[in-house]
Amino acid sequence: MSRAFLVVMDSVGIGGAPDADRFYNDGRPDTGANTVLHMAEAGRLDLPNLDRLGLGAALRLASGLDAPGLGATPEGLWGAATEISPGKDTPSGHWEIAGVPVPWDWHYFPDTQPSFPPDVTARVCELAGTDGILGDKHASGTVIMDELGEAHLQTGWPICYTSADSVFQIAAHEDAFGLDRLLKLCEDLAPMLHQMKVGRVIARPFVGQPGSFQRTANRRDFAVPPPSDTILDIAMRAGRATHAIGKIGDIFSHRGISALHKGTSDAALAEHLLRLLDEAEPGSLTFANFVEFDSLYGHRRDIAGYAAHLEWFDGIVGQALQKLRPGDLILFTADHGNDPSWTGTDHTRERVPVLGAGPGARAVGQVGFSDIGASVMAHLGLALPGHGKSFL
């Protein structure tokens, strides 16, 4: 039986979203944002494997522009996908790729201090058994951990923060605060925030002492569940093995997943992907997310870091292509953009590449996010989700 591998390069957008003018970064519309193009213009990108599949051609299709150094004649399946969900965040992009466009607007906390309404803060204090919280603002998780970790150890108060995403994050020390206590706090808080249409409550445990705090691998996301069946649900119900690499399990509320494969870095997740290309069962679906493009480089507007990470990942793509079996399908795509050259720190509304190898390798043109999941299901011989059509 054929296998399918669906790999999301988190935030690797290629510009051209027709509704980019409706989305903003610090008051500036996302019109003209183009994650890959602007990295290529800042310094040549060496991406032989992705470009050979069709990255440069997909960017040209999406935005009408040529990226320096990305001009290979495509040899794989290639196209550009457009999102219809009213968000430019992780759940919106992944759900729609999996056949479920988001039917509502997410709630985002304002970039003010405090960020959180009093009733939310009061609920956190009630559940945590504390007199207050630390943070209460937009922040980078690693920065706020270093900034407030010592105060957290002194007071016992949880560190609460958000970002441009629809998230409520709580950082706490695994030993001093307690990992189980942190996870229960997030789990018990999640229903209130989900009712507000906040996409995820995220537990961010860390260890260490002031000056040497480190996150652990025990992150846990408590996400709003998708409102209808995704490709994972459909595959599992049909008796297929489903493998989730990275934060896929959290994004889909651990629904429709046979096995989780997590790690503290994209390098660790790449090991899982390459291993599953050797070991995944006939007829299986492997769904992967590589997050560091977004979390380490896009939000921090680090052009050089983002470019270097994309070049590293291109090497992983080359290894993955060598491991494909006859009949396997592998697709590389993204969930949104995060142009590191852009104003602000938020995601950018962009089209995304659809690149692949296996059956149906050809130009597929302009497609929808949901067409990606529908194509995976068609390849596996399974029922299509409620949205999308196969481009194979």
Short mmCIF file of C-alpha atoms in Angstrom, two decimals:
data_model
loop_
_atom_site.label_atom_id
_atom_site.label_comp_id
_atom_site.label_asym_id
_atom_site.label_seq_id
_atom_site.Cartn_x
_atom_site.Cartn_y
_atom_site.Cartn_z
CA MET A 1 0.00 0.00 0.00
CA SER A 2 1.12 3.54 -0.76
CA ARG A 3 2.35 5.79 2.03
CA ALA A 4 1.98 9.59 2.38
CA PHE A 5 4.26 12.11 4.09
CA LEU A 6 2.94 15.65 4.59
CA VAL A 7 5.61 18.07 5.83
CA VAL A 8 4.82 21.63 6.95
CA MET A 9 7.73 24.08 6.85
CA ASP A 10 6.21 26.43 9.41
CA SER A 11 5.92 29.97 7.96
CA VAL A 12 7.81 29.43 4.66
CA GLY A 13 5.53 31.67 2.58
CA ILE A 14 5.98 32.79 -1.02
CA GLY A 15 3.91 35.99 -1.15
CA GLY A 16 0.97 36.88 -3.34
CA ALA A 17 -1.97 36.32 -0.98
CA PRO A 18 -4.92 38.11 -2.63
CA ASP A 19 -6.27 39.31 0.74
CA ALA A 20 -2.95 40.37 2.30
CA ASP A 21 -4.26 43.93 2.62
CA ARG A 22 -6.70 42.71 5.31
CA PHE A 23 -3.90 41.55 7.65
CA TYR A 24 -1.50 43.80 9.53
CA ASN A 25 1.85 44.03 11.33
CA ASP A 26 2.15 47.09 13.58
CA GLY A 27 -0.43 48.90 11.49
CA ARG A 28 1.19 48.01 8.15
CA PRO A 29 -0.78 45.74 5.80
CA ASP A 30 0.90 42.51 4.71
CA THR A 31 0.64 43.50 1.04
CA GLY A 32 4.00 42.68 -0.53
CA ALA A 33 5.23 40.37 2.22
CA ASN A 34 7.15 37.44 0.76
CA THR A 35 9.20 35.31 3.14
CA VAL A 36 11.33 33.37 0.64
CA LEU A 37 11.75 36.20 -1.89
CA HIS A 38 13.04 38.72 0.63
CA MET A 39 15.54 36.25 2.07
CA ALA A 40 16.75 35.49 -1.46
CA GLU A 41 17.11 39.20 -2.19
CA ALA A 42 19.04 39.76 1.06
CA GLY A 43 21.59 37.11 0.10
CA ARG A 44 21.62 34.17 -2.28
CA LEU A 45 19.70 31.12 -1.00
CA ASP A 46 21.29 27.76 -1.77
CA LEU A 47 18.27 25.45 -1.96
CA PRO A 48 19.02 22.93 -4.72
CA ASN A 49 16.55 20.27 -3.59
CA LEU A 50 13.55 22.50 -2.90
CA ASP A 51 14.22 24.52 -6.05
CA ARG A 52 14.53 21.36 -8.14
CA LEU A 53 11.13 20.30 -6.87
CA GLY A 54 9.76 23.68 -7.96
CA LEU A 55 10.18 26.31 -5.19
CA GLY A 56 11.29 29.12 -7.50
CA ALA A 57 8.56 28.32 -10.00
CA ALA A 58 5.95 28.20 -7.22
CA LEU A 59 7.06 31.60 -5.93
CA ARG A 60 6.78 33.02 -9.42
CA LEU A 61 3.29 31.53 -9.76
CA ALA A 62 2.20 32.87 -6.36
CA SER A 63 3.54 36.41 -6.62
CA GLY A 64 4.62 37.04 -10.21
CA LEU A 65 8.20 37.68 -9.04
CA ASP A 66 11.54 35.96 -9.59
CA ALA A 67 13.67 35.09 -6.57
CA PRO A 68 17.44 35.40 -7.12
CA GLY A 69 19.09 31.99 -7.18
CA LEU A 70 15.80 30.06 -7.46
CA GLY A 71 15.39 29.42 -11.15
CA ALA A 72 15.60 25.66 -11.60
CA THR A 73 13.34 23.86 -14.05
CA PRO A 74 10.90 21.94 -11.81
CA GLU A 75 11.25 18.19 -11.68
CA GLY A 76 8.66 17.49 -8.99
CA LEU A 77 5.07 18.24 -8.14
CA TRP A 78 4.77 21.99 -7.70
CA GLY A 79 2.19 24.70 -7.21
CA ALA A 80 1.05 27.45 -4.85
CA ALA A 81 -1.74 27.27 -2.27
CA THR A 82 -4.07 30.02 -1.03
CA GLU A 83 -5.76 30.04 2.37
CA ILE A 84 -9.39 31.02 2.93
CA SER A 85 -9.54 30.82 6.75
CA PRO A 86 -9.76 34.24 8.46
CA GLY A 87 -6.45 33.86 10.27
CA LYS A 88 -2.73 33.68 9.56
CA ASP A 89 -1.79 31.43 12.44
CA THR A 90 -0.74 27.85 13.04
CA PRO A 91 -4.13 26.21 13.78
CA SER A 92 -5.84 27.97 10.87
CA GLY A 93 -3.23 26.89 8.36
CA HIS A 94 -2.88 23.31 9.58
CA TRP A 95 -6.61 22.70 9.98
CA GLU A 96 -7.31 23.97 6.48
CA ILE A 97 -4.49 21.88 5.03
CA ALA A 98 -6.14 18.91 6.78
CA GLY A 99 -9.51 19.68 5.18
CA VAL A 100 -11.16 21.89 7.82
CA PRO A 101 -11.13 25.66 7.13
CA VAL A 102 -11.65 27.62 10.34
CA PRO A 103 -15.28 28.82 10.53
CA TRP A 104 -14.71 31.61 13.08
CA ASP A 105 -12.36 34.48 13.94
CA TRP A 106 -9.79 33.71 16.63
CA HIS A 107 -9.44 35.93 19.68
CA TYR A 108 -6.13 37.77 20.07
CA PHE A 109 -4.95 39.58 23.17
CA PRO A 110 -3.90 43.23 22.70
CA ASP A 111 -0.25 44.21 22.71
CA THR A 112 -0.66 46.23 25.90
CA GLN A 113 0.38 45.74 29.49
CA PRO A 114 -1.63 44.22 30.97
CA SER A 115 -2.72 42.10 27.98
CA PHE A 116 -5.24 39.91 29.77
CA PRO A 117 -8.72 40.84 31.02
CA PRO A 118 -9.16 40.76 34.79
CA ASP A 119 -11.45 37.72 34.78
CA VAL A 120 -8.80 35.63 32.98
CA THR A 121 -6.09 36.73 35.41
CA ALA A 122 -8.37 36.01 38.36
CA ARG A 123 -9.10 32.52 37.03
CA VAL A 124 -5.38 31.75 36.65
CA CYS A 125 -4.74 32.86 40.23
CA GLU A 126 -7.67 30.78 41.49
CA LEU A 127 -6.46 27.66 39.71
CA ALA A 128 -2.80 28.19 40.62
CA GLY A 129 -3.50 29.16 44.23
CA THR A 130 -1.44 32.34 43.91
CA ASP A 131 -2.04 36.00 44.64
CA GLY A 132 -0.96 37.14 41.19
CA ILE A 133 0.76 36.39 37.91
CA LEU A 134 3.98 37.60 36.29
CA GLY A 135 4.29 38.87 32.75
CA ASP A 136 0.78 39.69 31.49
CA LYS A 137 2.09 40.93 28.14
CA HIS A 138 3.27 40.02 24.65
CA ALA A 139 6.71 38.45 24.84
CA SER A 140 9.19 35.96 23.43
CA GLY A 141 9.10 32.82 25.54
CA THR A 142 12.84 32.55 25.98
CA VAL A 143 13.23 36.25 26.74
CA ILE A 144 10.47 36.39 29.36
CA MET A 145 11.79 33.21 30.98
CA ASP A 146 15.16 34.88 31.51
CA GLU A 147 13.54 38.18 32.50
CA LEU A 148 11.09 36.82 35.09
CA GLY A 149 12.43 33.38 36.00
CA GLU A 150 14.09 34.59 39.19
CA ALA A 151 10.95 36.45 40.31
CA HIS A 152 8.95 33.30 39.56
CA LEU A 153 11.20 31.28 41.87
CA GLN A 154 10.87 33.93 44.59
CA THR A 155 7.09 34.44 44.41
CA GLY A 156 5.81 31.14 43.04
CA TRP A 157 3.62 33.10 40.61
CA PRO A 158 3.21 31.65 37.09
CA ILE A 159 4.66 33.60 34.15
CA CYS A 160 1.79 34.34 31.74
CA TYR A 161 2.30 35.83 28.30
CA THR A 162 0.96 35.85 24.76
CA SER A 163 2.06 36.78 21.26
CA ALA A 164 0.61 37.82 17.92
CA ASP A 165 -0.91 34.32 17.78
CA SER A 166 -4.16 33.34 19.46
CA VAL A 167 -2.42 31.81 22.48
CA PHE A 168 -2.18 32.03 26.27
CA GLN A 169 1.17 30.69 27.47
CA ILE A 170 2.19 29.82 31.01
CA ALA A 171 5.84 29.25 31.91
CA ALA A 172 6.80 27.67 35.22
CA HIS A 173 9.76 25.88 36.76
CA GLU A 174 9.37 22.10 36.64
CA ASP A 175 10.84 21.58 40.11
CA ALA A 176 9.87 24.69 42.05
CA PHE A 177 6.34 25.03 40.64
CA GLY A 178 5.86 21.41 39.56
CA LEU A 179 5.32 19.99 36.10
CA ASP A 180 2.08 18.21 36.96
CA ARG A 181 0.76 21.36 38.61
CA LEU A 182 1.58 23.42 35.52
CA LEU A 183 -0.09 20.95 33.15
CA LYS A 184 -3.21 20.79 35.32
CA LEU A 185 -3.34 24.59 35.52
CA CYS A 186 -3.28 24.86 31.73
CA GLU A 187 -5.76 22.04 31.24
CA ASP A 188 -8.23 23.53 33.74
CA LEU A 189 -7.87 27.03 32.28
CA ALA A 190 -8.30 25.91 28.67
CA PRO A 191 -12.15 25.62 28.60
CA MET A 192 -12.57 29.28 29.58
CA LEU A 193 -10.15 30.47 26.91
CA HIS A 194 -11.47 28.10 24.26
CA GLN A 195 -14.93 29.58 24.82
CA MET A 196 -13.34 32.97 24.03
CA LYS A 197 -11.94 31.40 20.81
CA VAL A 198 -8.36 31.56 22.02
CA GLY A 199 -6.74 28.81 19.98
CA ARG A 200 -4.28 27.31 22.46
CA VAL A 201 -3.26 27.34 26.11
CA ILE A 202 0.39 26.31 26.17
CA ALA A 203 2.36 24.96 29.13
CA ARG A 204 6.01 26.08 28.89
CA PRO A 205 8.01 24.27 31.59
CA PHE A 206 11.65 25.12 32.25
CA VAL A 207 14.46 24.17 34.61
CA GLY A 208 17.70 25.67 35.87
CA GLN A 209 18.78 28.67 37.87
CA PRO A 210 18.91 32.43 37.17
CA GLY A 211 21.25 32.99 34.26
CA SER A 212 20.94 29.43 33.01
CA PHE A 213 17.22 28.68 32.59
CA GLN A 214 16.36 26.14 29.87
CA ARG A 215 13.07 24.97 28.44
CA THR A 216 12.35 21.26 28.63
CA ALA A 217 10.72 18.89 26.17
CA ASN A 218 7.56 18.72 28.31
CA ARG A 219 5.71 21.51 26.51
CA ARG A 220 2.01 20.74 26.15
CA ASP A 221 -0.59 22.56 24.05
CA PHE A 222 -4.26 22.48 25.03
CA ALA A 223 -5.90 23.42 21.73
CA VAL A 224 -9.43 24.00 20.55
CA PRO A 225 -10.39 20.79 18.74
CA PRO A 226 -11.16 21.01 15.01
CA PRO A 227 -14.92 21.35 14.43
CA SER A 228 -15.08 18.43 11.97
CA ASP A 229 -13.05 15.44 10.83
CA THR A 230 -9.54 16.08 9.54
CA ILE A 231 -7.46 13.82 7.32
CA LEU A 232 -6.00 12.31 10.50
CA ASP A 233 -9.45 11.34 11.78
CA ILE A 234 -10.39 9.86 8.41
CA ALA A 235 -7.16 7.86 8.11
CA MET A 236 -7.34 6.48 11.65
CA ARG A 237 -11.00 5.49 11.29
CA ALA A 238 -10.02 3.57 8.15
CA GLY A 239 -7.49 1.60 10.18
CA ARG A 240 -4.39 3.36 8.91
CA ALA A 241 -1.38 4.18 11.07
CA THR A 242 -0.99 7.94 11.57
CA HIS A 243 2.28 9.48 12.75
CA ALA A 244 2.49 13.04 14.12
CA ILE A 245 5.93 14.70 14.16
CA GLY A 246 6.52 17.85 16.22
CA LYS A 247 3.52 19.85 17.39
CA ILE A 248 1.00 18.19 15.05
CA GLY A 249 -0.50 16.28 17.98
CA ASP A 250 -1.10 19.49 19.92
CA ILE A 251 -2.51 21.36 16.92
CA PHE A 252 -5.14 18.66 16.37
CA SER A 253 -5.92 18.06 20.07
CA HIS A 254 -4.30 14.61 19.77
CA ARG A 255 -7.22 13.41 17.65
CA GLY A 256 -6.70 10.83 14.93
CA ILE A 257 -3.09 10.09 15.87
CA SER A 258 -1.56 6.64 16.38
CA ALA A 259 1.93 7.71 17.41
CA LEU A 260 3.57 10.96 18.53
CA HIS A 261 7.18 11.78 17.67
CA LYS A 262 8.40 14.90 19.49
CA GLY A 263 11.72 16.61 20.04
CA THR A 264 13.30 19.77 21.37
CA SER A 265 14.64 20.94 17.98
CA ASP A 266 13.97 20.67 14.27
CA ALA A 267 17.12 18.55 14.03
CA ALA A 268 15.51 15.99 16.35
CA LEU A 269 12.28 16.12 14.33
CA ALA A 270 14.26 15.57 11.11
CA GLU A 271 15.62 12.36 12.61
CA HIS A 272 12.04 11.21 13.21
CA LEU A 273 11.02 12.03 9.63
CA LEU A 274 13.98 10.22 8.10
CA ARG A 275 13.44 7.21 10.39
CA LEU A 276 9.75 7.01 9.50
CA LEU A 277 10.59 7.11 5.81
CA ASP A 278 12.39 3.83 6.54
CA GLU A 279 9.90 2.40 9.04
CA ALA A 280 6.38 3.77 8.49
CA GLU A 281 3.78 1.12 7.73
CA PRO A 282 2.26 0.52 4.28
CA GLY A 283 -0.79 2.76 3.83
CA SER A 284 0.29 5.09 6.66
CA LEU A 285 0.07 8.88 6.91
CA THR A 286 2.93 10.85 8.47
CA PHE A 287 2.16 14.52 9.21
CA ALA A 288 5.11 16.69 10.33
CA ASN A 289 5.64 20.27 11.44
CA PHE A 290 9.07 21.93 11.52
CA VAL A 291 8.56 24.98 13.75
CA GLU A 292 11.94 26.69 14.09
CA PHE A 293 11.65 28.67 10.83
CA ASP A 294 8.82 30.48 12.59
CA SER A 295 9.65 30.39 16.28
CA LEU A 296 13.38 31.13 16.17
CA TYR A 297 13.75 33.27 13.07
CA GLY A 298 10.50 34.61 11.59
CA HIS A 299 9.04 36.20 14.72
CA ARG A 300 12.47 37.54 15.67
CA ARG A 301 12.96 39.03 12.18
CA ASP A 302 16.27 37.22 11.78
CA ILE A 303 16.85 37.09 8.02
CA ALA A 304 20.26 35.43 8.15
CA GLY A 305 19.14 32.83 10.72
CA TYR A 306 16.01 32.00 8.76
CA ALA A 307 17.97 31.63 5.51
CA ALA A 308 20.56 29.37 7.15
CA HIS A 309 17.85 27.17 8.65
CA LEU A 310 16.10 26.87 5.30
CA GLU A 311 19.38 25.83 3.68
CA TRP A 312 19.87 23.24 6.43
CA PHE A 313 16.38 21.91 5.83
CA ASP A 314 17.04 21.67 2.10
CA GLY A 315 19.65 19.05 2.97
CA ILE A 316 17.01 17.12 4.93
CA VAL A 317 14.74 17.29 1.88
CA GLY A 318 17.49 15.73 -0.22
CA GLN A 319 17.90 12.87 2.26
CA ALA A 320 14.13 12.36 2.43
CA LEU A 321 13.80 12.11 -1.33
CA GLN A 322 16.46 9.39 -1.38
CA LYS A 323 14.42 7.30 1.05
CA LEU A 324 11.10 7.33 -0.83
CA ARG A 325 9.75 3.93 -1.84
CA PRO A 326 7.91 3.28 -5.11
CA GLY A 327 4.36 4.58 -4.70
CA ASP A 328 5.19 6.95 -1.81
CA LEU A 329 4.00 10.56 -1.93
CA ILE A 330 5.81 13.32 -0.04
CA LEU A 331 4.53 16.91 0.00
CA PHE A 332 6.30 19.96 1.45
CA THR A 333 4.18 23.01 2.19
CA ALA A 334 3.66 25.76 4.80
CA ASP A 335 0.86 27.06 7.02
CA HIS A 336 1.39 30.85 6.58
CA GLY A 337 4.24 33.29 6.05
CA ASN A 338 6.52 35.07 8.53
CA ASP A 339 8.62 37.43 6.45
CA PRO A 340 11.76 38.16 8.51
CA SER A 341 12.23 41.43 6.63
CA TRP A 342 8.76 42.73 7.53
CA THR A 343 7.50 45.25 10.06
CA GLY A 344 6.45 43.95 13.47
CA THR A 345 6.73 40.40 14.79
CA ASP A 346 3.52 38.75 13.55
CA HIS A 347 2.99 36.17 10.82
CA THR A 348 2.46 37.51 7.32
CA ARG A 349 -0.49 36.60 5.10
CA GLU A 350 1.00 34.79 2.09
CA ARG A 351 0.45 31.98 -0.33
CA VAL A 352 2.55 28.90 0.39
CA PRO A 353 4.47 26.46 -1.80
CA VAL A 354 3.21 22.97 -2.58
CA LEU A 355 6.20 20.84 -3.54
CA GLY A 356 6.42 17.11 -3.79
CA ALA A 357 7.72 13.88 -5.24
CA GLY A 358 5.97 10.65 -6.11
CA PRO A 359 2.80 9.98 -8.07
CA GLY A 360 1.43 12.99 -9.94
CA ALA A 361 4.73 14.89 -10.16
CA ARG A 362 3.88 17.84 -12.41
CA ALA A 363 2.68 21.44 -12.25
CA VAL A 364 -0.59 21.56 -10.27
CA GLY A 365 -1.11 25.34 -10.51
CA GLN A 366 -2.97 27.50 -8.00
CA VAL A 367 -4.70 25.32 -5.41
CA GLY A 368 -6.39 25.75 -2.04
CA PHE A 369 -4.97 24.71 1.31
CA SER A 370 -7.69 22.06 1.63
CA ASP A 371 -6.70 20.60 -1.74
CA ILE A 372 -3.45 19.47 -0.12
CA GLY A 373 -5.22 17.23 2.40
CA ALA A 374 -7.69 16.03 -0.22
CA SER A 375 -4.79 14.98 -2.45
CA VAL A 376 -3.14 13.06 0.38
CA MET A 377 -6.40 11.20 1.03
CA ALA A 378 -6.84 10.44 -2.68
CA HIS A 379 -3.30 9.07 -2.80
CA LEU A 380 -4.05 6.78 0.16
CA GLY A 381 -7.33 5.63 -1.40
CA LEU A 382 -9.38 7.10 1.46
CA ALA A 383 -12.47 9.29 1.67
CA LEU A 384 -11.80 12.97 1.03
CA PRO A 385 -12.38 15.49 3.84
CA GLY A 386 -15.30 17.88 3.73
CA HIS A 387 -13.34 20.53 1.84
CA GLY A 388 -10.88 20.38 -1.03
CA LYS A 389 -10.30 18.34 -4.16
CA SER A 390 -7.33 16.26 -5.23
CA PHE A 391 -4.79 17.79 -7.61
CA LEU A 392 -3.03 14.49 -8.27
#
